[in-house]
């Protein structure tokens, strides 16, 4: 069988730097199922003389290697004997996949760092957050977490062979408009990206077939696998409720989440949202008073929005037909179900630090009768920057100007399908480049 094509990810350079550094704590690669964690590690393995991949979900018997005691020398000898391959510091990459199924292996990670600091160890897991929540202690300071998400638009451009466009938006430092031809080309690719989303299998299917129907089938397969996972969530919330809540998140995109629209039992809806967030399938956007940094210091969790982790999956789960969406013009497409706001939030998350789980925040004037709202607040060079998402190229900026005056901020960002530009205290960034700010 031919080996699958590997497409470059931003995390590749981070993993490569980790592999080449003298101090390399064990890495815990975290993220939802099927976002490309295992593929990234296998790609990194090409830099090593030996590569051992252990999958605790596929081979439960491997757990016994860690269940006796945490003797790292003994564990390495047993692993070496089991795989017929040496476990050598500086030469072997040891990959512990689906590690959430083996809590003893998670506990052992700190001891790899302490007793075999020269050995390169990476662990990954799709439902890892559930297991970590049950462990009384976690080796803070001895393990390095890295978070992975679906492809960003920047990465997608690399897949479809447009490195020049990738370079343009990455290195743009001013707000002068791009040439009309370049802007339109980027809009075309971005439109495709919105429809497909960034799940690696979907992106690869598109690159190989350019067939929307084939990509729809992959969306369906991914969502089915996620729903089958619900039984593994270690909770009393019924799988059907989790499914209802996930669908409701997709349909309530871009607005304050209304629990009663998801399912009758509010407490189970709340628990479902927490579980789906832990699994990485949805991303909370929490209201903040925005009186200073950190943004999470003054939050109000009664006011929350939730983003589906991927626009392609969101559109599919919302019941929107990809074949029909393809026929829409760009302006009509981004107006569908809060798509522009979701897409902007996802890009901001993907562009943030890979070493911590990024939180997203928004602001709203909570005074009775007030309507001012800022879609996202982000931090740039230690300064709070408000971001307002516009589906079209026009629209009032009253909320933005009110917020800038209220918080005494120098400028805000408007992002939409329009070209780069600027106006009084407003910098305009196209939606396709919002992840680069």
mmCIF file of N, CA and C in Angstrom, residues 187-317:
data_model
loop_
_atom_site.group_PDB
_atom_site.id
_atom_site.type_symbol
_atom_site.label_atom_id
_atom_site.label_comp_id
_atom_site.label_asym_id
_atom_site.label_seq_id
_atom_site.Cartn_x
_atom_site.Cartn_y
_atom_site.Cartn_z
ATOM 1 N N UNK A 187 -9.264 35.059 -1.742
ATOM 2 C CA UNK A 187 -10.678 34.858 -1.404
ATOM 3 C C UNK A 187 -11.199 33.537 -1.958
ATOM 4 N N UNK A 188 -10.789 33.188 -3.163
ATOM 5 C CA UNK A 188 -11.229 31.919 -3.766
ATOM 6 C C UNK A 188 -10.774 30.730 -2.933
ATOM 7 N N UNK A 189 -9.515 30.751 -2.542
ATOM 8 C CA UNK A 189 -8.988 29.647 -1.730
ATOM 9 C C UNK A 189 -9.647 29.632 -0.348
ATOM 10 N N UNK A 190 -9.872 30.826 0.210
ATOM 11 C CA UNK A 190 -10.476 30.898 1.538
ATOM 12 C C UNK A 190 -11.907 30.375 1.509
ATOM 13 N N UNK A 191 -12.621 30.674 0.446
ATOM 14 C CA UNK A 191 -13.991 30.187 0.286
ATOM 15 C C UNK A 191 -14.009 28.658 0.288
ATOM 16 N N UNK A 192 -13.079 28.070 -0.439
ATOM 17 C CA UNK A 192 -12.974 26.608 -0.454
ATOM 18 C C UNK A 192 -12.657 26.080 0.933
ATOM 19 N N UNK A 193 -11.743 26.766 1.626
ATOM 20 C CA UNK A 193 -11.342 26.344 2.964
ATOM 21 C C UNK A 193 -12.516 26.410 3.936
ATOM 22 N N UNK A 194 -13.347 27.442 3.842
ATOM 23 C CA UNK A 194 -14.521 27.543 4.716
ATOM 24 C C UNK A 194 -15.452 26.347 4.522
ATOM 25 N N UNK A 195 -15.649 25.955 3.277
ATOM 26 C CA UNK A 195 -16.550 24.848 2.971
ATOM 27 C C UNK A 195 -15.990 23.521 3.452
ATOM 28 N N UNK A 196 -14.694 23.334 3.277
ATOM 29 C CA UNK A 196 -14.070 22.048 3.613
ATOM 30 C C UNK A 196 -13.714 21.936 5.086
ATOM 31 N N UNK A 197 -13.265 23.054 5.677
ATOM 32 C CA UNK A 197 -12.680 22.988 7.004
ATOM 33 C C UNK A 197 -11.250 22.489 6.912
ATOM 34 N N UNK A 198 -10.651 22.209 8.063
ATOM 35 C CA UNK A 198 -9.234 21.867 8.083
ATOM 36 C C UNK A 198 -8.891 20.482 8.608
ATOM 37 N N UNK A 199 -9.882 19.581 8.680
ATOM 38 C CA UNK A 199 -9.547 18.228 9.132
ATOM 39 C C UNK A 199 -8.602 17.581 8.116
ATOM 40 N N UNK A 200 -7.476 17.022 8.549
ATOM 41 C CA UNK A 200 -6.462 16.529 7.624
ATOM 42 C C UNK A 200 -6.982 15.563 6.549
ATOM 43 N N UNK A 201 -7.860 14.645 6.923
ATOM 44 C CA UNK A 201 -8.356 13.691 5.926
ATOM 45 C C UNK A 201 -9.213 14.383 4.871
ATOM 46 N N UNK A 202 -9.959 15.388 5.284
ATOM 47 C CA UNK A 202 -10.778 16.147 4.337
ATOM 48 C C UNK A 202 -9.881 16.937 3.388
ATOM 49 N N UNK A 203 -8.873 17.600 3.951
ATOM 50 C CA UNK A 203 -7.947 18.393 3.141
ATOM 51 C C UNK A 203 -7.225 17.500 2.133
ATOM 52 N N UNK A 204 -6.781 16.328 2.583
ATOM 53 C CA UNK A 204 -6.095 15.395 1.682
ATOM 54 C C UNK A 204 -7.039 14.885 0.596
ATOM 55 N N UNK A 205 -8.285 14.607 0.962
ATOM 56 C CA UNK A 205 -9.269 14.135 -0.016
ATOM 57 C C UNK A 205 -9.516 15.203 -1.081
ATOM 58 N N UNK A 206 -9.611 16.450 -0.643
ATOM 59 C CA UNK A 206 -9.812 17.543 -1.602
ATOM 60 C C UNK A 206 -8.617 17.663 -2.547
ATOM 61 N N UNK A 207 -7.422 17.599 -1.986
ATOM 62 C CA UNK A 207 -6.228 17.750 -2.812
ATOM 63 C C UNK A 207 -6.111 16.620 -3.830
ATOM 64 N N UNK A 208 -6.575 15.433 -3.456
ATOM 65 C CA UNK A 208 -6.476 14.271 -4.359
ATOM 66 C C UNK A 208 -7.615 14.182 -5.364
ATOM 67 N N UNK A 209 -8.795 14.724 -5.011
ATOM 68 C CA UNK A 209 -9.978 14.522 -5.860
ATOM 69 C C UNK A 209 -10.647 15.799 -6.356
ATOM 70 N N UNK A 210 -10.516 16.899 -5.596
ATOM 71 C CA UNK A 210 -11.266 18.134 -5.881
ATOM 72 C C UNK A 210 -12.749 17.829 -6.063
ATOM 73 N N UNK A 211 -13.244 16.953 -5.205
ATOM 74 C CA UNK A 211 -14.628 16.486 -5.281
ATOM 75 C C UNK A 211 -15.317 16.773 -3.950
ATOM 76 N N UNK A 212 -16.299 17.683 -3.973
ATOM 77 C CA UNK A 212 -16.988 18.050 -2.741
ATOM 78 C C UNK A 212 -17.770 16.879 -2.146
ATOM 79 N N UNK A 213 -18.325 16.034 -3.000
ATOM 80 C CA UNK A 213 -19.096 14.884 -2.509
ATOM 81 C C UNK A 213 -18.192 13.934 -1.727
ATOM 82 N N UNK A 214 -16.966 13.732 -2.209
ATOM 83 C CA UNK A 214 -16.020 12.861 -1.505
ATOM 84 C C UNK A 214 -15.654 13.459 -0.150
ATOM 85 N N UNK A 215 -15.536 14.774 -0.102
ATOM 86 C CA UNK A 215 -15.213 15.442 1.167
ATOM 87 C C UNK A 215 -16.386 15.366 2.142
ATOM 88 N N UNK A 216 -17.605 15.457 1.633
ATOM 89 C CA UNK A 216 -18.795 15.318 2.468
ATOM 90 C C UNK A 216 -18.833 13.947 3.136
ATOM 91 N N UNK A 217 -18.464 12.916 2.379
ATOM 92 C CA UNK A 217 -18.444 11.556 2.931
ATOM 93 C C UNK A 217 -17.432 11.457 4.074
ATOM 94 N N UNK A 218 -16.301 12.152 3.941
ATOM 95 C CA UNK A 218 -15.294 12.140 5.013
ATOM 96 C C UNK A 218 -15.817 12.885 6.236
ATOM 97 N N UNK A 219 -16.484 14.029 6.013
ATOM 98 C CA UNK A 219 -17.110 14.747 7.130
ATOM 99 C C UNK A 219 -18.039 13.820 7.908
ATOM 100 N N UNK A 220 -18.842 13.078 7.192
ATOM 101 C CA UNK A 220 -19.797 12.160 7.824
ATOM 102 C C UNK A 220 -19.073 11.091 8.636
ATOM 103 N N UNK A 221 -18.007 10.534 8.067
ATOM 104 C CA UNK A 221 -17.237 9.496 8.772
ATOM 105 C C UNK A 221 -16.620 10.039 10.062
ATOM 106 N N UNK A 222 -16.069 11.266 9.993
ATOM 107 C CA UNK A 222 -15.429 11.853 11.170
ATOM 108 C C UNK A 222 -16.461 12.096 12.269
ATOM 109 N N UNK A 223 -17.600 12.668 11.904
ATOM 110 C CA UNK A 223 -18.633 12.946 12.897
ATOM 111 C C UNK A 223 -19.183 11.661 13.503
ATOM 112 N N UNK A 224 -19.320 10.623 12.692
ATOM 113 C CA UNK A 224 -19.774 9.328 13.208
ATOM 114 C C UNK A 224 -18.783 8.782 14.231
ATOM 115 N N UNK A 225 -17.493 8.899 13.937
ATOM 116 C CA UNK A 225 -16.475 8.393 14.872
ATOM 117 C C UNK A 225 -16.492 9.196 16.170
ATOM 118 N N UNK A 226 -16.730 10.502 16.073
ATOM 119 C CA UNK A 226 -16.815 11.319 17.285
ATOM 120 C C UNK A 226 -17.991 10.873 18.153
ATOM 121 N N UNK A 227 -19.114 10.610 17.517
ATOM 122 C CA UNK A 227 -20.305 10.228 18.278
ATOM 123 C C UNK A 227 -20.160 8.826 18.884
ATOM 124 N N UNK A 228 -19.419 7.972 18.218
ATOM 125 C CA UNK A 228 -19.133 6.662 18.796
ATOM 126 C C UNK A 228 -18.240 6.807 20.034
ATOM 127 N N UNK A 229 -17.430 7.846 20.042
ATOM 128 C CA UNK A 229 -16.547 8.109 21.193
ATOM 129 C C UNK A 229 -17.319 8.527 22.436
ATOM 130 N N UNK A 230 -18.540 9.011 22.258
ATOM 131 C CA UNK A 230 -19.294 9.540 23.399
ATOM 132 C C UNK A 230 -19.412 8.519 24.531
ATOM 133 N N UNK A 231 -19.451 7.244 24.178
ATOM 134 C CA UNK A 231 -19.560 6.193 25.196
ATOM 135 C C UNK A 231 -18.308 6.120 26.065
ATOM 136 N N UNK A 232 -17.200 6.725 25.588
ATOM 137 C CA UNK A 232 -15.934 6.673 26.330
ATOM 138 C C UNK A 232 -15.754 7.893 27.237
ATOM 139 N N UNK A 233 -16.743 8.770 27.314
ATOM 140 C CA UNK A 233 -16.573 10.024 28.029
ATOM 141 C C UNK A 233 -16.672 9.888 29.551
ATOM 142 N N UNK A 234 -16.891 8.674 30.044
ATOM 143 C CA UNK A 234 -16.897 8.413 31.493
ATOM 144 C C UNK A 234 -17.875 9.358 32.221
ATOM 145 N N UNK A 235 -19.111 9.324 31.775
ATOM 146 C CA UNK A 235 -20.104 10.243 32.327
ATOM 147 C C UNK A 235 -21.477 9.610 32.283
ATOM 148 N N UNK A 236 -22.376 10.192 33.097
ATOM 149 C CA UNK A 236 -23.753 9.694 33.104
ATOM 150 C C UNK A 236 -24.624 10.427 32.081
ATOM 151 N N UNK A 237 -24.045 11.362 31.348
ATOM 152 C CA UNK A 237 -24.806 12.052 30.309
ATOM 153 C C UNK A 237 -25.021 11.093 29.146
ATOM 154 N N UNK A 238 -26.254 10.881 28.732
ATOM 155 C CA UNK A 238 -26.515 9.944 27.624
ATOM 156 C C UNK A 238 -25.851 10.419 26.328
ATOM 157 N N UNK A 239 -25.430 9.462 25.522
ATOM 158 C CA UNK A 239 -24.801 9.793 24.239
ATOM 159 C C UNK A 239 -25.730 10.635 23.374
ATOM 160 N N UNK A 240 -27.038 10.368 23.458
ATOM 161 C CA UNK A 240 -28.001 11.116 22.657
ATOM 162 C C UNK A 240 -28.002 12.597 23.049
ATOM 163 N N UNK A 241 -27.870 12.886 24.351
ATOM 164 C CA UNK A 241 -27.821 14.282 24.796
ATOM 165 C C UNK A 241 -26.561 14.966 24.288
ATOM 166 N N UNK A 242 -25.430 14.263 24.360
ATOM 167 C CA UNK A 242 -24.182 14.820 23.829
ATOM 168 C C UNK A 242 -24.325 15.135 22.341
ATOM 169 N N UNK A 243 -24.977 14.253 21.619
ATOM 170 C CA UNK A 243 -25.188 14.461 20.186
ATOM 171 C C UNK A 243 -26.083 15.677 19.943
ATOM 172 N N UNK A 244 -27.152 15.784 20.724
ATOM 173 C CA UNK A 244 -28.070 16.925 20.577
ATOM 174 C C UNK A 244 -27.361 18.243 20.859
ATOM 175 N N UNK A 245 -26.544 18.249 21.889
ATOM 176 C CA UNK A 245 -25.834 19.473 22.269
ATOM 177 C C UNK A 245 -24.807 19.846 21.196
ATOM 178 N N UNK A 246 -24.098 18.869 20.661
ATOM 179 C CA UNK A 246 -23.116 19.142 19.610
ATOM 180 C C UNK A 246 -23.802 19.759 18.384
ATOM 181 N N UNK A 247 -24.943 19.200 18.008
ATOM 182 C CA UNK A 247 -25.699 19.746 16.871
ATOM 183 C C UNK A 247 -26.166 21.167 17.181
ATOM 184 N N UNK A 248 -26.597 21.388 18.420
ATOM 185 C CA UNK A 248 -27.070 22.712 18.812
ATOM 186 C C UNK A 248 -25.944 23.743 18.778
ATOM 187 N N UNK A 249 -24.743 23.345 19.153
ATOM 188 C CA UNK A 249 -23.590 24.246 19.067
ATOM 189 C C UNK A 249 -23.382 24.681 17.617
ATOM 190 N N UNK A 250 -23.477 23.730 16.702
ATOM 191 C CA UNK A 250 -23.310 24.056 15.283
ATOM 192 C C UNK A 250 -24.382 25.026 14.807
ATOM 193 N N UNK A 251 -25.588 24.839 15.285
ATOM 194 C CA UNK A 251 -26.709 25.666 14.817
ATOM 195 C C UNK A 251 -26.803 27.021 15.525
ATOM 196 N N UNK A 252 -26.204 27.129 16.710
ATOM 197 C CA UNK A 252 -26.243 28.401 17.443
ATOM 198 C C UNK A 252 -24.947 29.197 17.272
ATOM 199 N N UNK A 253 -24.188 28.871 16.274
ATOM 200 C CA UNK A 253 -22.896 29.521 16.062
ATOM 201 C C UNK A 253 -23.041 31.034 15.944
ATOM 202 N N UNK A 254 -22.120 31.754 16.588
ATOM 203 C CA UNK A 254 -22.094 33.200 16.472
ATOM 204 C C UNK A 254 -23.040 33.925 17.396
ATOM 205 N N UNK A 255 -23.650 33.236 18.336
ATOM 206 C CA UNK A 255 -24.576 33.886 19.265
ATOM 207 C C UNK A 255 -24.432 33.281 20.648
ATOM 208 N N UNK A 256 -24.906 34.020 21.659
ATOM 209 C CA UNK A 256 -24.869 33.512 23.025
ATOM 210 C C UNK A 256 -25.642 32.198 23.068
ATOM 211 N N UNK A 257 -25.031 31.183 23.659
ATOM 212 C CA UNK A 257 -25.634 29.854 23.649
ATOM 213 C C UNK A 257 -26.856 29.812 24.562
ATOM 214 N N UNK A 258 -27.963 29.302 24.018
ATOM 215 C CA UNK A 258 -29.202 29.161 24.780
ATOM 216 C C UNK A 258 -29.382 27.684 25.116
ATOM 217 N N UNK A 259 -29.255 27.346 26.394
ATOM 218 C CA UNK A 259 -29.274 25.945 26.818
ATOM 219 C C UNK A 259 -30.577 25.243 26.444
ATOM 220 N N UNK A 260 -31.685 25.946 26.591
ATOM 221 C CA UNK A 260 -32.992 25.312 26.365
ATOM 222 C C UNK A 260 -33.206 24.907 24.912
ATOM 223 N N UNK A 261 -32.424 25.479 24.000
ATOM 224 C CA UNK A 261 -32.553 25.100 22.592
ATOM 225 C C UNK A 261 -31.835 23.790 22.288
ATOM 226 N N UNK A 262 -31.000 23.355 23.220
ATOM 227 C CA UNK A 262 -30.208 22.147 22.984
ATOM 228 C C UNK A 262 -30.918 20.893 23.470
ATOM 229 N N UNK A 263 -31.416 20.911 24.693
ATOM 230 C CA UNK A 263 -32.089 19.748 25.294
ATOM 231 C C UNK A 263 -32.850 20.235 26.526
ATOM 232 N N UNK A 264 -33.864 19.472 26.982
ATOM 233 C CA UNK A 264 -34.711 19.927 28.097
ATOM 234 C C UNK A 264 -33.995 20.054 29.439
ATOM 235 N N UNK A 265 -33.085 19.129 29.748
ATOM 236 C CA UNK A 265 -32.443 19.126 31.060
ATOM 237 C C UNK A 265 -31.197 20.006 31.050
ATOM 238 N N UNK A 266 -31.338 21.213 31.625
ATOM 239 C CA UNK A 266 -30.295 22.231 31.533
ATOM 240 C C UNK A 266 -28.974 21.758 32.137
ATOM 241 N N UNK A 267 -29.015 21.079 33.276
ATOM 242 C CA UNK A 267 -27.774 20.634 33.920
ATOM 243 C C UNK A 267 -27.006 19.642 33.045
ATOM 244 N N UNK A 268 -27.763 18.781 32.373
ATOM 245 C CA UNK A 268 -27.089 17.821 31.480
ATOM 246 C C UNK A 268 -26.531 18.514 30.236
ATOM 247 N N UNK A 269 -27.195 19.579 29.812
ATOM 248 C CA UNK A 269 -26.667 20.365 28.698
ATOM 249 C C UNK A 269 -25.342 21.006 29.113
ATOM 250 N N UNK A 270 -25.320 21.584 30.317
ATOM 251 C CA UNK A 270 -24.099 22.214 30.820
ATOM 252 C C UNK A 270 -22.954 21.204 30.937
ATOM 253 N N UNK A 271 -23.283 20.020 31.464
ATOM 254 C CA UNK A 271 -22.250 18.991 31.595
ATOM 255 C C UNK A 271 -21.777 18.530 30.223
ATOM 256 N N UNK A 272 -22.711 18.415 29.279
ATOM 257 C CA UNK A 272 -22.354 18.016 27.914
ATOM 258 C C UNK A 272 -21.406 19.026 27.287
ATOM 259 N N UNK A 273 -21.671 20.312 27.483
ATOM 260 C CA UNK A 273 -20.806 21.354 26.937
ATOM 261 C C UNK A 273 -19.402 21.250 27.526
ATOM 262 N N UNK A 274 -19.329 20.969 28.827
ATOM 263 C CA UNK A 274 -18.033 20.810 29.481
ATOM 264 C C UNK A 274 -17.271 19.617 28.903
ATOM 265 N N UNK A 275 -17.968 18.507 28.720
ATOM 266 C CA UNK A 275 -17.330 17.298 28.192
ATOM 267 C C UNK A 275 -16.879 17.480 26.749
ATOM 268 N N UNK A 276 -17.718 18.101 25.928
ATOM 269 C CA UNK A 276 -17.370 18.327 24.524
ATOM 270 C C UNK A 276 -16.202 19.298 24.408
ATOM 271 N N UNK A 277 -16.117 20.250 25.339
ATOM 272 C CA UNK A 277 -14.976 21.172 25.363
ATOM 273 C C UNK A 277 -13.700 20.428 25.739
ATOM 274 N N UNK A 278 -13.794 19.541 26.739
ATOM 275 C CA UNK A 278 -12.622 18.754 27.146
ATOM 276 C C UNK A 278 -12.121 17.880 26.006
ATOM 277 N N UNK A 279 -13.049 17.360 25.210
ATOM 278 C CA UNK A 279 -12.677 16.500 24.084
ATOM 279 C C UNK A 279 -12.145 17.296 22.902
ATOM 280 N N UNK A 280 -12.241 18.628 22.974
ATOM 281 C CA UNK A 280 -11.732 19.470 21.902
ATOM 282 C C UNK A 280 -12.676 19.642 20.732
ATOM 283 N N UNK A 281 -13.914 19.156 20.855
ATOM 284 C CA UNK A 281 -14.850 19.241 19.729
ATOM 285 C C UNK A 281 -15.511 20.611 19.637
ATOM 286 N N UNK A 282 -15.593 21.305 20.754
ATOM 287 C CA UNK A 282 -16.139 22.657 20.745
ATOM 288 C C UNK A 282 -15.207 23.569 21.539
ATOM 289 N N UNK A 283 -15.265 24.868 21.244
ATOM 290 C CA UNK A 283 -14.394 25.835 21.905
ATOM 291 C C UNK A 283 -15.259 26.915 22.532
ATOM 292 N N UNK A 284 -15.195 27.102 23.849
ATOM 293 C CA UNK A 284 -15.981 28.157 24.485
ATOM 294 C C UNK A 284 -15.391 29.540 24.215
ATOM 295 N N UNK A 285 -16.275 30.513 24.060
ATOM 296 C CA UNK A 285 -15.876 31.917 23.955
ATOM 297 C C UNK A 285 -16.603 32.620 25.105
ATOM 298 N N UNK A 286 -15.862 33.065 26.105
ATOM 299 C CA UNK A 286 -16.445 33.529 27.363
ATOM 300 C C UNK A 286 -16.454 35.048 27.461
ATOM 301 N N UNK A 287 -17.526 35.568 28.049
ATOM 302 C CA UNK A 287 -17.625 37.019 28.249
ATOM 303 C C UNK A 287 -16.604 37.471 29.287
ATOM 304 N N UNK A 288 -15.934 38.571 28.985
ATOM 305 C CA UNK A 288 -15.001 39.173 29.929
ATOM 306 C C UNK A 288 -15.336 40.652 30.096
ATOM 307 N N UNK A 289 -15.096 41.161 31.288
ATOM 308 C CA UNK A 289 -15.312 42.590 31.526
ATOM 309 C C UNK A 289 -14.244 43.434 30.832
ATOM 310 N N UNK A 290 -13.117 42.801 30.499
ATOM 311 C CA UNK A 290 -12.045 43.450 29.721
ATOM 312 C C UNK A 290 -11.527 44.724 30.376
ATOM 313 N N UNK A 291 -11.380 44.695 31.690
ATOM 314 C CA UNK A 291 -10.851 45.864 32.397
ATOM 315 C C UNK A 291 -9.331 45.846 32.500
ATOM 316 N N UNK A 292 -8.729 44.781 31.973
ATOM 317 C CA UNK A 292 -7.276 44.675 32.011
ATOM 318 C C UNK A 292 -6.860 43.243 31.739
ATOM 319 N N UNK A 293 -5.554 43.000 31.842
ATOM 320 C CA UNK A 293 -5.016 41.671 31.585
ATOM 321 C C UNK A 293 -4.715 40.970 32.902
ATOM 322 N N UNK A 294 -4.861 39.642 32.975
ATOM 323 C CA UNK A 294 -5.329 38.774 31.897
ATOM 324 C C UNK A 294 -6.837 38.900 31.660
ATOM 325 N N UNK A 295 -7.250 38.575 30.446
ATOM 326 C CA UNK A 295 -8.662 38.699 30.083
ATOM 327 C C UNK A 295 -9.544 37.753 30.899
ATOM 328 N N UNK A 296 -8.958 36.642 31.351
ATOM 329 C CA UNK A 296 -9.728 35.659 32.099
ATOM 330 C C UNK A 296 -9.966 36.036 33.554
ATOM 331 N N UNK A 297 -9.477 37.199 33.981
ATOM 332 C CA UNK A 297 -9.603 37.579 35.398
ATOM 333 C C UNK A 297 -11.019 37.987 35.765
ATOM 334 N N UNK A 298 -11.779 38.522 34.810
ATOM 335 C CA UNK A 298 -13.142 38.991 35.098
ATOM 336 C C UNK A 298 -14.104 38.436 34.055
ATOM 337 N N UNK A 299 -14.427 37.171 34.178
ATOM 338 C CA UNK A 299 -15.312 36.532 33.199
ATOM 339 C C UNK A 299 -16.692 36.304 33.796
ATOM 340 N N UNK A 300 -17.649 36.117 32.912
ATOM 341 C CA UNK A 300 -19.023 35.808 33.308
ATOM 342 C C UNK A 300 -19.468 34.609 32.482
ATOM 343 N N UNK A 301 -19.404 33.420 33.088
ATOM 344 C CA UNK A 301 -19.679 32.195 32.341
ATOM 345 C C UNK A 301 -21.153 32.000 32.027
ATOM 346 N N UNK A 302 -22.013 32.902 32.547
ATOM 347 C CA UNK A 302 -23.416 32.845 32.151
ATOM 348 C C UNK A 302 -23.579 33.313 30.707
ATOM 349 N N UNK A 303 -22.584 34.057 30.241
ATOM 350 C CA UNK A 303 -22.600 34.554 28.867
ATOM 351 C C UNK A 303 -21.471 33.863 28.098
ATOM 352 N N UNK A 304 -21.858 32.884 27.322
ATOM 353 C CA UNK A 304 -20.874 32.123 26.554
ATOM 354 C C UNK A 304 -21.388 31.800 25.168
ATOM 355 N N UNK A 305 -20.465 31.814 24.226
ATOM 356 C CA UNK A 305 -20.731 31.290 22.890
ATOM 357 C C UNK A 305 -19.882 30.023 22.762
ATOM 358 N N UNK A 306 -20.224 29.180 21.819
ATOM 359 C CA UNK A 306 -19.419 27.980 21.581
ATOM 360 C C UNK A 306 -19.180 27.829 20.083
ATOM 361 N N UNK A 307 -17.939 27.532 19.734
ATOM 362 C CA UNK A 307 -17.578 27.320 18.343
ATOM 363 C C UNK A 307 -17.379 25.840 18.088
ATOM 364 N N UNK A 308 -17.920 25.336 16.998
ATOM 365 C CA UNK A 308 -17.565 23.989 16.549
ATOM 366 C C UNK A 308 -16.107 24.038 16.118
ATOM 367 N N UNK A 309 -15.341 23.015 16.379
ATOM 368 C CA UNK A 309 -13.895 23.013 16.167
ATOM 369 C C UNK A 309 -13.461 23.160 14.710
ATOM 370 N N UNK A 310 -14.416 23.037 13.755
ATOM 371 C CA UNK A 310 -14.049 23.022 12.348
ATOM 372 C C UNK A 310 -15.248 23.494 11.526
ATOM 373 N N UNK A 311 -15.019 24.393 10.569
ATOM 374 C CA UNK A 311 -16.146 24.938 9.793
ATOM 375 C C UNK A 311 -16.803 23.886 8.904
ATOM 376 N N UNK A 312 -16.009 22.991 8.328
ATOM 377 C CA UNK A 312 -16.586 21.953 7.472
ATOM 378 C C UNK A 312 -17.505 21.030 8.253
ATOM 379 N N UNK A 313 -17.060 20.612 9.446
ATOM 380 C CA UNK A 313 -17.890 19.763 10.300
ATOM 381 C C UNK A 313 -19.119 20.518 10.783
ATOM 382 N N UNK A 314 -18.950 21.820 11.069
ATOM 383 C CA UNK A 314 -20.073 22.633 11.529
ATOM 384 C C UNK A 314 -21.159 22.719 10.465
ATOM 385 N N UNK A 315 -20.784 22.996 9.239
ATOM 386 C CA UNK A 315 -21.759 23.105 8.155
ATOM 387 C C UNK A 315 -22.485 21.783 7.943
ATOM 388 N N UNK A 316 -21.721 20.690 8.015
ATOM 389 C CA UNK A 316 -22.322 19.359 7.833
ATOM 390 C C UNK A 316 -23.304 19.053 8.960
ATOM 391 N N UNK A 317 -22.902 19.352 10.186
ATOM 392 C CA UNK A 317 -23.735 19.054 11.346
ATOM 393 C C UNK A 317 -24.977 19.945 11.385
#
